[in-house]
mmCIF file of C-alpha atoms in Angstrom:
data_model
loop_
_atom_site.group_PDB
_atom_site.id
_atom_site.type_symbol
_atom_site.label_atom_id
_atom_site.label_comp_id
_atom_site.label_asym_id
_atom_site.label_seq_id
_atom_site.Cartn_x
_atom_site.Cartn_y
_atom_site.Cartn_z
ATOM 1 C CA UNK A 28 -7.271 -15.047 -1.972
ATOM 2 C CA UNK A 29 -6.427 -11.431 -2.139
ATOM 3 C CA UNK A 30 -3.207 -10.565 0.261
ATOM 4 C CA UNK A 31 -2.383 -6.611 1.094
ATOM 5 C CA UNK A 32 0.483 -6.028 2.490
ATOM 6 C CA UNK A 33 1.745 -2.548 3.833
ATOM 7 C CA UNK A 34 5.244 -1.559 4.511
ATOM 8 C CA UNK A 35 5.385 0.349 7.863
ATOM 9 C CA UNK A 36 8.710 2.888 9.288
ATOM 10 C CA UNK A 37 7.306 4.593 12.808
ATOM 11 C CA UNK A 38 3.794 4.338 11.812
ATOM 12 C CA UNK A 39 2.318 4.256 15.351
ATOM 13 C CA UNK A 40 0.141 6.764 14.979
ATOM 14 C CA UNK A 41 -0.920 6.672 11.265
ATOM 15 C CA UNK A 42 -1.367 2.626 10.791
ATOM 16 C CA UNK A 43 -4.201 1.974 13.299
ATOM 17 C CA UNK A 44 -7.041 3.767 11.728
ATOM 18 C CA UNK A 45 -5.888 2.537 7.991
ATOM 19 C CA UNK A 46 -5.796 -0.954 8.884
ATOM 20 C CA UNK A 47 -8.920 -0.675 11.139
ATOM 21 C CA UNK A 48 -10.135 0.583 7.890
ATOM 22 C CA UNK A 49 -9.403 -1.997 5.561
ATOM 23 C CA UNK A 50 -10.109 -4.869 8.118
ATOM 24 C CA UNK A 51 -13.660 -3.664 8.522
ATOM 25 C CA UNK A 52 -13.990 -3.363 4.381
ATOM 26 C CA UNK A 53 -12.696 -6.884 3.813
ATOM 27 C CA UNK A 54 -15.091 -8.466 5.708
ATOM 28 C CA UNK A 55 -17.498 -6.570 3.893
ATOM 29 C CA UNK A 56 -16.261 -7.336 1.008
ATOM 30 C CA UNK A 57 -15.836 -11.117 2.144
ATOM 31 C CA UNK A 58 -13.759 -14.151 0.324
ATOM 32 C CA UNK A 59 -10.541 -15.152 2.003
ATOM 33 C CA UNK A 60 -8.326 -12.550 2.585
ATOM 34 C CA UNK A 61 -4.846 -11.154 4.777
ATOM 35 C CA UNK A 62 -3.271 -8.093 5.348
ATOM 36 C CA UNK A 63 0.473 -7.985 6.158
ATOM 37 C CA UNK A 64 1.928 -5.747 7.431
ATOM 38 C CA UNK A 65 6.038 -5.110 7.536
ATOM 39 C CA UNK A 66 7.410 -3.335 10.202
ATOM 40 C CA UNK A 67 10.771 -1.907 8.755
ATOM 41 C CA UNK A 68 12.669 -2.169 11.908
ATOM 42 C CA UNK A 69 10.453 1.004 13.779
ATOM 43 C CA UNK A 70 11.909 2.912 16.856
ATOM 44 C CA UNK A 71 8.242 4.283 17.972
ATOM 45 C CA UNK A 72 5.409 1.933 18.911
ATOM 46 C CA UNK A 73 4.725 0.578 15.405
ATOM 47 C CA UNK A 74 5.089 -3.199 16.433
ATOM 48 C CA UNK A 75 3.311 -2.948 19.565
ATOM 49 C CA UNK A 76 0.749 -1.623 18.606
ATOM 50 C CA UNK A 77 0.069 -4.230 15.550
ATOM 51 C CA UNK A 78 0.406 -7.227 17.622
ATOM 52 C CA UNK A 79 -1.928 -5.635 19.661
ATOM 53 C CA UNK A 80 -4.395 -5.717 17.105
ATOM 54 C CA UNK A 81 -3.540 -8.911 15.551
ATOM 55 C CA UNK A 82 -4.951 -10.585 18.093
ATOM 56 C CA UNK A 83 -8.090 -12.299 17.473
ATOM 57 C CA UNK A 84 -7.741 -11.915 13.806
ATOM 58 C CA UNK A 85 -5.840 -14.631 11.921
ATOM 59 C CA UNK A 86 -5.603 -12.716 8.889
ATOM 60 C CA UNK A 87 -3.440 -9.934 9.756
ATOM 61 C CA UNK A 88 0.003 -11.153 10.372
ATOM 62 C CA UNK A 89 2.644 -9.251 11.636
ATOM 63 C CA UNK A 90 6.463 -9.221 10.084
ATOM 64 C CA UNK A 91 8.914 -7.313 12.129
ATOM 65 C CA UNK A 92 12.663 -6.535 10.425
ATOM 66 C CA UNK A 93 14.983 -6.089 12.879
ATOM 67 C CA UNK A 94 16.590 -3.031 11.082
ATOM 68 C CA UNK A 95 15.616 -0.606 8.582
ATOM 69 C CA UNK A 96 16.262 -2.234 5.219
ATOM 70 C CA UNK A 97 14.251 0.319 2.971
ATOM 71 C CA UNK A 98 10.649 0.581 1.940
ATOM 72 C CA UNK A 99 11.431 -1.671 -1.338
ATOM 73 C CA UNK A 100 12.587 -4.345 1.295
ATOM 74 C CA UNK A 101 9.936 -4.029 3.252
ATOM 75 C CA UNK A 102 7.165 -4.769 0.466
ATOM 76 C CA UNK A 103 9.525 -7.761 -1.102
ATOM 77 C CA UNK A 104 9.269 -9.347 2.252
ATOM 78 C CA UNK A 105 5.429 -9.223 2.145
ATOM 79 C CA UNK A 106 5.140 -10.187 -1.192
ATOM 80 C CA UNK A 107 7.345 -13.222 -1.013
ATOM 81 C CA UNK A 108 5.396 -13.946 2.450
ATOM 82 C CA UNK A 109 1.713 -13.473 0.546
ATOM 83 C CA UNK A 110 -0.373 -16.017 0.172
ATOM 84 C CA UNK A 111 -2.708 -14.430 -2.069
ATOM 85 C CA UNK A 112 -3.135 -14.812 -5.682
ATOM 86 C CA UNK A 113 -3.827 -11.043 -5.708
ATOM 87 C CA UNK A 114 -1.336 -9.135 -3.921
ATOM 88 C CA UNK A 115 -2.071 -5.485 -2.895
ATOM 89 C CA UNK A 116 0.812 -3.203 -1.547
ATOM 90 C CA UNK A 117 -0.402 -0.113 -0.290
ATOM 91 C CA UNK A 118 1.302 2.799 1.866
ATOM 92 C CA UNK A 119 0.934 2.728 5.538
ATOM 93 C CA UNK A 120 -0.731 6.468 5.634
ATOM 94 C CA UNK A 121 -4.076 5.818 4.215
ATOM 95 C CA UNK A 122 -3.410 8.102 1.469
ATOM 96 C CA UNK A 123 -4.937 5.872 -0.847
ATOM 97 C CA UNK A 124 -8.687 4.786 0.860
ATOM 98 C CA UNK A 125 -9.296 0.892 0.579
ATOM 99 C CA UNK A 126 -12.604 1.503 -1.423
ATOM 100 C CA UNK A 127 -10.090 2.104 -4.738
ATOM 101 C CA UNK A 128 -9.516 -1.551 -4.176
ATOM 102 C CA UNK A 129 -12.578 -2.166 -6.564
ATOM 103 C CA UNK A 130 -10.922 0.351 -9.447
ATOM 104 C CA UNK A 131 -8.212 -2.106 -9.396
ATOM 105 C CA UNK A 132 -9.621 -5.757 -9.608
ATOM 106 C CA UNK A 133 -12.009 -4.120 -12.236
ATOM 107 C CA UNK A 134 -9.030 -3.332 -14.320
ATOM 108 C CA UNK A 135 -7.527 -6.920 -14.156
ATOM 109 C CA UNK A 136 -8.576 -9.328 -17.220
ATOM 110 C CA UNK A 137 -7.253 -12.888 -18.166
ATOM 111 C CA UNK A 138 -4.330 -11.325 -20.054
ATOM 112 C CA UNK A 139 -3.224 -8.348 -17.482
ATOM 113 C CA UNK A 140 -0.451 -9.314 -15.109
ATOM 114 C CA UNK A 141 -0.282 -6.166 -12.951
ATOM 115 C CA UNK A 142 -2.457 -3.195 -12.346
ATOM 116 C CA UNK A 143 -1.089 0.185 -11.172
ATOM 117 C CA UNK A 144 -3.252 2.375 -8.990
ATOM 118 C CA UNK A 145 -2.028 6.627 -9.459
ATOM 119 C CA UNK A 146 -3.219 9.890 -7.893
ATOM 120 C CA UNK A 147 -1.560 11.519 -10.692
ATOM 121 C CA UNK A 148 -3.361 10.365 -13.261
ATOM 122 C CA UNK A 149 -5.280 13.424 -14.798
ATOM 123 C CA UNK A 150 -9.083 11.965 -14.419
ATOM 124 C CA UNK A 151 -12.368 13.589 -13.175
ATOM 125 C CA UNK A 152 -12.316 10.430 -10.466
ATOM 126 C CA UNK A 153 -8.387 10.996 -9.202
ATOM 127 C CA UNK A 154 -7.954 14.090 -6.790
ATOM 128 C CA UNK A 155 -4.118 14.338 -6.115
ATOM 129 C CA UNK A 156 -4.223 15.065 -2.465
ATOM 130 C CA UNK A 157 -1.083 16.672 -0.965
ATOM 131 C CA UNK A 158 1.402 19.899 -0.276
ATOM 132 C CA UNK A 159 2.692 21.447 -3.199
ATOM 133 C CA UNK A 160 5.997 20.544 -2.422
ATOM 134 C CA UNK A 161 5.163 16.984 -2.601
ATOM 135 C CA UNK A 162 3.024 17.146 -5.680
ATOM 136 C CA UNK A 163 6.328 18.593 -7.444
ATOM 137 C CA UNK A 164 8.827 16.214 -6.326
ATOM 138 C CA UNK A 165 6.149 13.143 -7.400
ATOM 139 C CA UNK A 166 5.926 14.940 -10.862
ATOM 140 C CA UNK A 167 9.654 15.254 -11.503
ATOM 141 C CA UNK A 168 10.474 11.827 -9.960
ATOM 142 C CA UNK A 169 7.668 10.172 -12.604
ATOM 143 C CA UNK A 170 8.777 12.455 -15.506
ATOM 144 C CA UNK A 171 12.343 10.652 -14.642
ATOM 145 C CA UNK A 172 11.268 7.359 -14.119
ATOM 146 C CA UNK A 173 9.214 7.349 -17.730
ATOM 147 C CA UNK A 174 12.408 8.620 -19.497
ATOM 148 C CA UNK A 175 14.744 6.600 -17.796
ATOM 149 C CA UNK A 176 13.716 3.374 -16.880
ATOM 150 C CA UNK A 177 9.911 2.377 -18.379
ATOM 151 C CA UNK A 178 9.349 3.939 -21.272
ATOM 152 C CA UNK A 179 5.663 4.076 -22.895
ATOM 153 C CA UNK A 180 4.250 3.626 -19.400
#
């Protein structure tokens, strides 16, 4: 069973076409599936409007926070609610399309653990999408994170 779970902060607006997205390519796809999403205690419409499309479909499951607790919180929660054997987290913007799902369960083997999808990764087939700004502070905050906390990553 593959579970994908996506943290969500005042995502009203963003959310719906993403998950209509990835709902219509897992039944394509087929096999058992779920998609979780975690509302991290939103102010705008964000839970509203997933109930709203939760109903009907048994596999998308709905876990509100009553507070903010921080993205990191957010995707525990999911994870330790998943009851998938492959878990997926992705970002509630759709930055990432669905279809890179296939990258990813191509890269698992017997003896891999954990696969790790990037836009940054310098690659004919990755096109880091974004404001310059943002593509600067994602650069220094992996530069930092390879020195100072997983090295040879």
């Amino acid at each position: 069973m593959l579970s994908i779970i996506i943290p969500a902060f005042n995502e009203e607006s963003r959310l719906p076409p993403y998950l209509s997205n990835i709902i219509i390519y897992l039944e394509r796809r087929g096999g058992a599936s779920e998609v979780i999403v975690v509302d991290d205690g939103s102010r705008d419409g964000t839970v509203e409007t997933v109930r709203a499309l939760t109903t009907g479909r048994p596999s998308l499951r709905l876990i509100p926070l009553d507070s903010n607790k921080g993205k990191g919180f957010a995707v525990r929660t999911g994870m330790l609610a998943a009851k998938g054997d492959l878990r997926l987290f992705c970002d509630a913007d759709g930055a990432t399309p669905i279809e890179e799902l296939q990258r990813l369960e191509r890269a698992l083997s017997s003896d891999i653990d954990i696969v790790i999808g990037s836009r940054a990764i310098r690659h004919i087939e990755c096109r880091v999408e974004g404001t310059l700004h943002r593509k600067y502070i994602g650069f220094i905050y992996n530069r930092l994170v390879r020195r100072l906390a997983v090295r040879g990553l």
